[in-house]
Amino acid sequence: MNLEETGGFASSELIAEAQTLTLDTLTLREAVAIGHFTTELADKKNLPVSIEVRMGSWCVYHISLDGASEGHDSWINRKCAVVEHTKNSSLLELVLCEEQGLSWYEKSGLSENIFAANGGAIPLMTHDSNLVGVLIVSGLAGPDDHRLAVAGVKAFKGKR
């Protein structure tokens, strides 16, 4: 397993983590708040990231912080495509394949030009398993993008 790409995460850990991130609902105001909470965490650490929240194909929140680059937008789109395709975090998809010794792209038959099985995009799911949005972070190593996204949702859930 490539620890640089997976951050040493196990699929069981990521699956359990996802269960703690489910939401009762996701309104437009709540989706924007998740973006704001994630941005506050990144800002405190001066992280050079781009953060986006989508509800379906609608981008409801986007910010690029100091040091971010326009290349992050491509990563955002491709990571988000993985979540929309699988309803799993982009890091979980990578880890599941790494644990099996497979390439996500070979297993799925999907193109790296459109999909990025790399940490940083997490599904915003309701308790009834509906995918209602996606939070995407880009700019750090994949596992660190994932950690920031998770921390953003946890901060939102903790302050509601």
mmCIF file of C-alpha atoms in Angstrom:
data_model
loop_
_atom_site.group_PDB
_atom_site.id
_atom_site.type_symbol
_atom_site.label_atom_id
_atom_site.label_comp_id
_atom_site.label_asym_id
_atom_site.label_seq_id
_atom_site.Cartn_x
_atom_site.Cartn_y
_atom_site.Cartn_z
ATOM 1 C CA MET A 1 0.000 0.000 0.000
ATOM 2 C CA ASN A 2 1.294 3.465 -0.882
ATOM 3 C CA LEU A 3 1.239 5.248 2.494
ATOM 4 C CA GLU A 4 2.010 8.614 0.914
ATOM 5 C CA GLU A 5 -1.207 8.465 -1.104
ATOM 6 C CA THR A 6 -3.370 6.724 1.510
ATOM 7 C CA GLY A 7 -1.976 8.301 4.671
ATOM 8 C CA GLY A 8 -1.943 4.912 6.371
ATOM 9 C CA PHE A 9 -5.754 4.848 6.490
ATOM 10 C CA ALA A 10 -7.561 1.498 6.433
ATOM 11 C CA SER A 11 -10.876 1.114 4.633
ATOM 12 C CA SER A 12 -12.576 -0.008 7.857
ATOM 13 C CA GLU A 13 -11.456 3.218 9.551
ATOM 14 C CA LEU A 14 -12.746 5.386 6.696
ATOM 15 C CA ILE A 15 -16.090 3.546 6.570
ATOM 16 C CA ALA A 16 -16.563 4.031 10.331
ATOM 17 C CA GLU A 17 -15.552 7.686 10.025
ATOM 18 C CA ALA A 18 -18.123 8.268 7.274
ATOM 19 C CA GLN A 19 -20.879 7.085 9.599
ATOM 20 C CA THR A 20 -19.995 9.870 12.049
ATOM 21 C CA LEU A 21 -20.353 12.509 9.323
ATOM 22 C CA THR A 22 -23.965 11.883 8.282
ATOM 23 C CA LEU A 23 -26.374 14.801 8.457
ATOM 24 C CA ASP A 24 -30.059 15.186 9.287
ATOM 25 C CA THR A 25 -30.561 17.459 6.270
ATOM 26 C CA LEU A 26 -28.524 19.684 4.021
ATOM 27 C CA THR A 27 -30.006 23.046 3.185
ATOM 28 C CA LEU A 28 -28.264 25.631 1.057
ATOM 29 C CA ARG A 29 -27.428 27.623 4.186
ATOM 30 C CA GLU A 30 -25.981 24.497 5.864
ATOM 31 C CA ALA A 31 -23.894 23.631 2.798
ATOM 32 C CA VAL A 32 -22.412 27.130 2.779
ATOM 33 C CA ALA A 33 -21.764 26.892 6.530
ATOM 34 C CA ILE A 34 -19.821 23.662 6.007
ATOM 35 C CA GLY A 35 -17.671 25.541 3.493
ATOM 36 C CA HIS A 36 -17.147 28.379 5.968
ATOM 37 C CA PHE A 37 -16.186 26.056 8.840
ATOM 38 C CA THR A 38 -13.694 24.261 6.589
ATOM 39 C CA THR A 39 -12.273 27.589 5.421
ATOM 40 C CA GLU A 40 -11.831 28.814 9.013
ATOM 41 C CA LEU A 41 -9.828 25.695 9.866
ATOM 42 C CA ALA A 42 -7.637 26.091 6.773
ATOM 43 C CA ASP A 43 -7.171 29.816 7.384
ATOM 44 C CA LYS A 44 -5.958 29.252 10.954
ATOM 45 C CA LYS A 45 -3.156 27.078 9.585
ATOM 46 C CA ASN A 46 -2.462 29.211 6.479
ATOM 47 C CA LEU A 47 -3.135 26.236 4.222
ATOM 48 C CA PRO A 48 -2.859 26.891 0.460
ATOM 49 C CA VAL A 49 -6.096 25.128 -0.429
ATOM 50 C CA SER A 50 -9.214 25.499 -2.510
ATOM 51 C CA ILE A 51 -12.481 24.424 -0.901
ATOM 52 C CA GLU A 52 -15.750 23.725 -2.656
ATOM 53 C CA VAL A 53 -19.186 22.506 -1.623
ATOM 54 C CA ARG A 54 -21.600 21.184 -4.227
ATOM 55 C CA MET A 55 -25.218 20.201 -4.064
ATOM 56 C CA GLY A 56 -25.662 18.057 -7.153
ATOM 57 C CA SER A 57 -24.028 19.921 -10.025
ATOM 58 C CA TRP A 58 -24.517 23.289 -8.283
ATOM 59 C CA CYS A 59 -21.410 24.816 -6.727
ATOM 60 C CA VAL A 60 -22.811 26.578 -3.658
ATOM 61 C CA TYR A 61 -19.467 27.508 -2.070
ATOM 62 C CA HIS A 62 -15.975 27.980 -3.471
ATOM 63 C CA ILE A 63 -12.903 29.705 -2.111
ATOM 64 C CA SER A 64 -9.205 29.582 -2.905
ATOM 65 C CA LEU A 65 -6.937 30.700 -0.087
ATOM 66 C CA ASP A 66 -3.527 32.343 -0.356
ATOM 67 C CA GLY A 67 -1.085 29.999 -2.069
ATOM 68 C CA ALA A 68 -3.770 27.999 -3.862
ATOM 69 C CA SER A 69 -3.489 27.558 -7.617
ATOM 70 C CA GLU A 70 -5.920 27.309 -10.492
ATOM 71 C CA GLY A 71 -4.826 23.694 -10.959
ATOM 72 C CA HIS A 72 -6.795 22.850 -7.824
ATOM 73 C CA ASP A 73 -10.036 23.307 -9.770
ATOM 74 C CA SER A 74 -9.248 20.317 -11.979
ATOM 75 C CA TRP A 75 -8.523 18.192 -8.915
ATOM 76 C CA ILE A 76 -11.772 19.382 -7.316
ATOM 77 C CA ASN A 77 -13.796 18.364 -10.356
ATOM 78 C CA ARG A 78 -12.120 14.973 -10.663
ATOM 79 C CA LYS A 79 -12.298 14.122 -6.926
ATOM 80 C CA CYS A 80 -15.954 15.167 -6.850
ATOM 81 C CA ALA A 81 -16.654 12.878 -9.823
ATOM 82 C CA VAL A 82 -15.413 9.903 -7.765
ATOM 83 C CA VAL A 83 -17.771 10.729 -4.886
ATOM 84 C CA GLU A 84 -20.721 11.269 -7.211
ATOM 85 C CA HIS A 85 -19.985 7.953 -8.942
ATOM 86 C CA THR A 86 -19.505 5.858 -5.782
ATOM 87 C CA LYS A 87 -21.103 7.785 -2.866
ATOM 88 C CA ASN A 88 -17.837 7.133 -0.982
ATOM 89 C CA SER A 89 -15.027 9.508 -0.135
ATOM 90 C CA SER A 90 -12.376 9.731 -2.811
ATOM 91 C CA LEU A 91 -9.795 8.504 -0.270
ATOM 92 C CA LEU A 92 -11.892 5.455 0.664
ATOM 93 C CA GLU A 93 -12.077 4.488 -2.999
ATOM 94 C CA LEU A 94 -8.285 4.710 -3.299
ATOM 95 C CA VAL A 95 -7.711 2.754 -0.073
ATOM 96 C CA LEU A 96 -10.166 -0.021 -1.024
ATOM 97 C CA CYS A 97 -8.252 -0.610 -4.243
ATOM 98 C CA GLU A 98 -4.826 -0.312 -2.630
ATOM 99 C CA GLU A 99 -5.845 -2.969 -0.081
ATOM 100 C CA GLN A 100 -6.671 -5.277 -3.003
ATOM 101 C CA GLY A 101 -3.486 -4.393 -4.874
ATOM 102 C CA LEU A 102 -5.484 -2.820 -7.698
ATOM 103 C CA SER A 103 -5.536 0.464 -9.527
ATOM 104 C CA TRP A 104 -8.846 2.280 -9.047
ATOM 105 C CA TYR A 105 -8.812 3.283 -12.700
ATOM 106 C CA GLU A 106 -8.269 -0.267 -13.947
ATOM 107 C CA LYS A 107 -10.879 -1.670 -11.554
ATOM 108 C CA SER A 108 -13.514 0.944 -12.424
ATOM 109 C CA GLY A 109 -12.625 1.323 -16.088
ATOM 110 C CA LEU A 110 -12.868 5.085 -15.648
ATOM 111 C CA SER A 111 -10.458 7.743 -16.886
ATOM 112 C CA GLU A 112 -7.946 9.702 -14.798
ATOM 113 C CA ASN A 113 -8.850 12.648 -17.012
ATOM 114 C CA ILE A 114 -12.330 12.742 -15.456
ATOM 115 C CA PHE A 115 -11.881 11.021 -12.058
ATOM 116 C CA ALA A 116 -9.291 11.413 -9.272
ATOM 117 C CA ALA A 117 -9.271 8.623 -6.691
ATOM 118 C CA ASN A 118 -7.225 10.690 -4.270
ATOM 119 C CA GLY A 119 -8.110 12.068 -0.855
ATOM 120 C CA GLY A 120 -10.025 15.287 -0.433
ATOM 121 C CA ALA A 121 -13.645 14.799 -1.498
ATOM 122 C CA ILE A 122 -16.184 13.508 0.977
ATOM 123 C CA PRO A 123 -19.863 12.788 0.470
ATOM 124 C CA LEU A 124 -22.388 14.798 2.427
ATOM 125 C CA MET A 125 -24.889 12.077 3.226
ATOM 126 C CA THR A 126 -28.115 12.164 5.185
ATOM 127 C CA HIS A 127 -28.937 9.490 7.752
ATOM 128 C CA ASP A 128 -31.161 7.788 5.155
ATOM 129 C CA SER A 129 -28.119 7.289 2.875
ATOM 130 C CA ASN A 130 -28.943 9.994 0.341
ATOM 131 C CA LEU A 131 -26.030 11.823 -1.248
ATOM 132 C CA VAL A 132 -27.059 15.466 -0.820
ATOM 133 C CA GLY A 133 -23.745 17.183 -1.456
ATOM 134 C CA VAL A 134 -19.979 16.904 -1.700
ATOM 135 C CA LEU A 135 -17.259 18.788 0.185
ATOM 136 C CA ILE A 136 -13.997 18.946 -1.737
ATOM 137 C CA VAL A 137 -10.583 20.184 -0.576
ATOM 138 C CA SER A 138 -7.551 20.426 -2.844
ATOM 139 C CA GLY A 139 -4.030 21.722 -2.343
ATOM 140 C CA LEU A 140 -2.369 19.401 0.173
ATOM 141 C CA ALA A 141 -1.430 15.737 -0.010
ATOM 142 C CA GLY A 142 -4.596 13.682 -0.526
ATOM 143 C CA PRO A 143 -4.810 12.327 3.038
ATOM 144 C CA ASP A 144 -4.379 15.854 4.423
ATOM 145 C CA ASP A 145 -7.077 17.199 2.093
ATOM 146 C CA HIS A 146 -9.318 14.422 3.445
ATOM 147 C CA ARG A 147 -8.499 15.245 7.072
ATOM 148 C CA LEU A 148 -9.346 18.914 6.521
ATOM 149 C CA ALA A 149 -12.669 18.054 4.866
ATOM 150 C CA VAL A 150 -13.592 15.720 7.723
ATOM 151 C CA ALA A 151 -12.591 18.344 10.292
ATOM 152 C CA GLY A 152 -14.795 20.892 8.509
ATOM 153 C CA VAL A 153 -17.882 18.676 8.701
ATOM 154 C CA LYS A 154 -17.150 17.796 12.330
ATOM 155 C CA ALA A 155 -16.782 21.491 13.212
ATOM 156 C CA PHE A 156 -20.098 22.224 11.505
ATOM 157 C CA LYS A 157 -21.843 19.380 13.313
ATOM 158 C CA GLY A 158 -20.352 20.432 16.647
ATOM 159 C CA LYS A 159 -21.517 24.038 16.451
ATOM 160 C CA ARG A 160 -25.070 23.602 15.148
#
